Amino acid sequence: MIVSLVASALFGSVLFLAAARKFTFVGLKLAVMTFAAAGVYFVWNPDQMTRLAQMVGVGRGADLVTYATTLILFLTVVAAIMRERRSSDVLTLLVRRLAIQQARFPDPPGG
C-alpha cells in the first residue's frame, strides 16, 4: 500500500506539473497528462493492466509496463540526441558568422 501511495503521489505530481506547464506541442501535454492519469488508475487497479496487456498480446501487465517504459526511454533519448544535434548546428552557424564579422585583416606590408 505504501508503494501505491508513493506511485500515486508521483503520478499526481506529474499530472499537476503537466497541467501547469506550457508546452510548445499541445499533443505532448495531452499525452503526458493521459499517461499520468492512467498511471494512477493502474496503480490502484493492477488487474486492469494485466487485461490490457493480454488484449495487446502480452502475457502480464508488468511486462507491458516494461515494454512501454523501454519504448518511451528510447524515444526520449533519440529526441534528446536530435535536439542536441540541432543546437550544435545552430551554434556552429553562429560562431561562423561571429568569426566573419569580427575578422581582422593584416596590415599591408611596408605599411
Coordinates of C-alpha atoms in Angstrom, one line a residue:
M1 CA 0.0 0.0 0.0
I2 CA 2.9 2.4 0.7
V3 CA 4.2 1.8 -2.8
S4 CA 0.8 2.6 -4.3
L5 CA 0.6 5.8 -2.3
V6 CA 4.1 6.9 -3.4
A7 CA 3.4 6.0 -7.0
S8 CA 0.1 7.8 -6.9
A9 CA 1.8 10.9 -5.5
L10 CA 4.5 10.8 -8.2
F11 CA 1.9 10.4 -11.0
G12 CA -0.2 13.1 -9.4
S13 CA 2.8 15.4 -9.3
V14 CA 3.5 14.8 -13.0
L15 CA -0.2 15.4 -13.8
F16 CA -0.1 18.7 -11.9
L17 CA 3.1 19.9 -13.4
A18 CA 2.0 19.0 -16.9
A19 CA -1.3 20.9 -16.4
A20 CA 0.6 23.9 -15.1
R21 CA 3.4 24.0 -17.6
K22 CA 3.2 25.4 -21.1
F23 CA 4.1 23.0 -23.9
T24 CA 5.1 24.0 -27.4
F25 CA 3.3 20.9 -28.7
V26 CA -0.2 20.5 -27.2
G27 CA -0.2 16.8 -28.1
L28 CA 2.7 16.2 -25.8
K29 CA 0.9 17.8 -22.9
L30 CA -2.2 15.7 -23.6
A31 CA -0.1 12.5 -23.8
V32 CA 1.8 13.3 -20.6
M33 CA -1.4 14.0 -18.7
T34 CA -3.1 10.9 -20.1
F35 CA -0.3 8.6 -19.2
A36 CA -0.1 10.1 -15.7
A37 CA -3.8 9.7 -15.1
A38 CA -3.6 6.1 -16.5
G39 CA -0.7 5.5 -14.1
V40 CA -2.7 6.5 -11.1
Y41 CA -5.6 4.3 -12.3
F42 CA -3.4 1.2 -13.0
V43 CA -1.6 1.6 -9.7
W44 CA -4.9 1.1 -7.9
N45 CA -6.3 -1.4 -10.4
P46 CA -3.4 -3.7 -11.5
D47 CA -5.7 -6.4 -12.8
Q48 CA -6.9 -4.0 -15.4
M49 CA -3.3 -3.6 -16.6
T50 CA -3.0 -7.3 -17.0
R51 CA -6.2 -7.4 -19.0
L52 CA -4.9 -4.6 -21.2
A53 CA -1.7 -6.5 -21.7
Q54 CA -3.4 -9.6 -22.7
M55 CA -5.6 -7.7 -25.2
V56 CA -2.4 -6.4 -27.0
G57 CA -0.8 -9.8 -26.9
V58 CA 1.5 -9.5 -23.8
G59 CA 1.2 -12.0 -21.0
R60 CA 1.4 -9.8 -17.9
G61 CA 0.8 -6.2 -17.0
A62 CA 4.3 -5.9 -15.6
D63 CA 5.7 -7.0 -19.0
L64 CA 3.6 -4.4 -20.8
V65 CA 4.8 -1.7 -18.4
T66 CA 8.4 -2.8 -19.1
Y67 CA 8.0 -2.7 -22.8
A68 CA 6.2 0.7 -22.8
T69 CA 8.9 2.2 -20.5
T70 CA 11.7 0.9 -22.7
L71 CA 10.0 2.4 -25.8
I72 CA 9.4 5.8 -24.1
L73 CA 13.0 5.9 -22.8
F74 CA 14.3 5.1 -26.3
L75 CA 12.2 7.8 -27.9
T76 CA 13.3 10.3 -25.2
V77 CA 17.0 9.5 -25.9
V78 CA 16.5 9.8 -29.6
A79 CA 14.7 13.2 -29.2
A80 CA 17.5 14.4 -26.9
I81 CA 20.1 13.4 -29.4
M82 CA 18.3 15.2 -32.2
R83 CA 17.8 18.3 -30.1
E84 CA 21.5 18.4 -29.2
R85 CA 22.5 17.9 -32.8
R86 CA 20.2 20.8 -33.8
S87 CA 21.7 23.0 -31.1
S88 CA 25.2 22.1 -32.2
D89 CA 24.4 23.0 -35.8
V90 CA 22.9 26.4 -34.7
L91 CA 25.9 27.1 -32.5
T92 CA 28.3 26.3 -35.4
L93 CA 26.5 28.8 -37.7
L94 CA 26.5 31.5 -35.0
V95 CA 30.2 31.1 -34.3
R96 CA 31.0 31.2 -38.1
R97 CA 29.0 34.4 -38.5
L98 CA 30.7 36.0 -35.5
A99 CA 34.1 35.0 -36.8
I100 CA 33.4 36.5 -40.1
Q101 CA 32.0 39.7 -38.6
Q102 CA 35.0 40.2 -36.3
A103 CA 37.7 39.1 -38.8
R104 CA 40.7 41.4 -38.8
F105 CA 42.7 41.8 -41.9
P106 CA 46.5 42.0 -41.6
D107 CA 48.2 45.3 -42.3
P108 CA 49.7 45.6 -45.8
P109 CA 53.5 45.0 -45.9
G110 CA 55.5 48.2 -45.6
G111 CA 52.5 49.9 -44.4

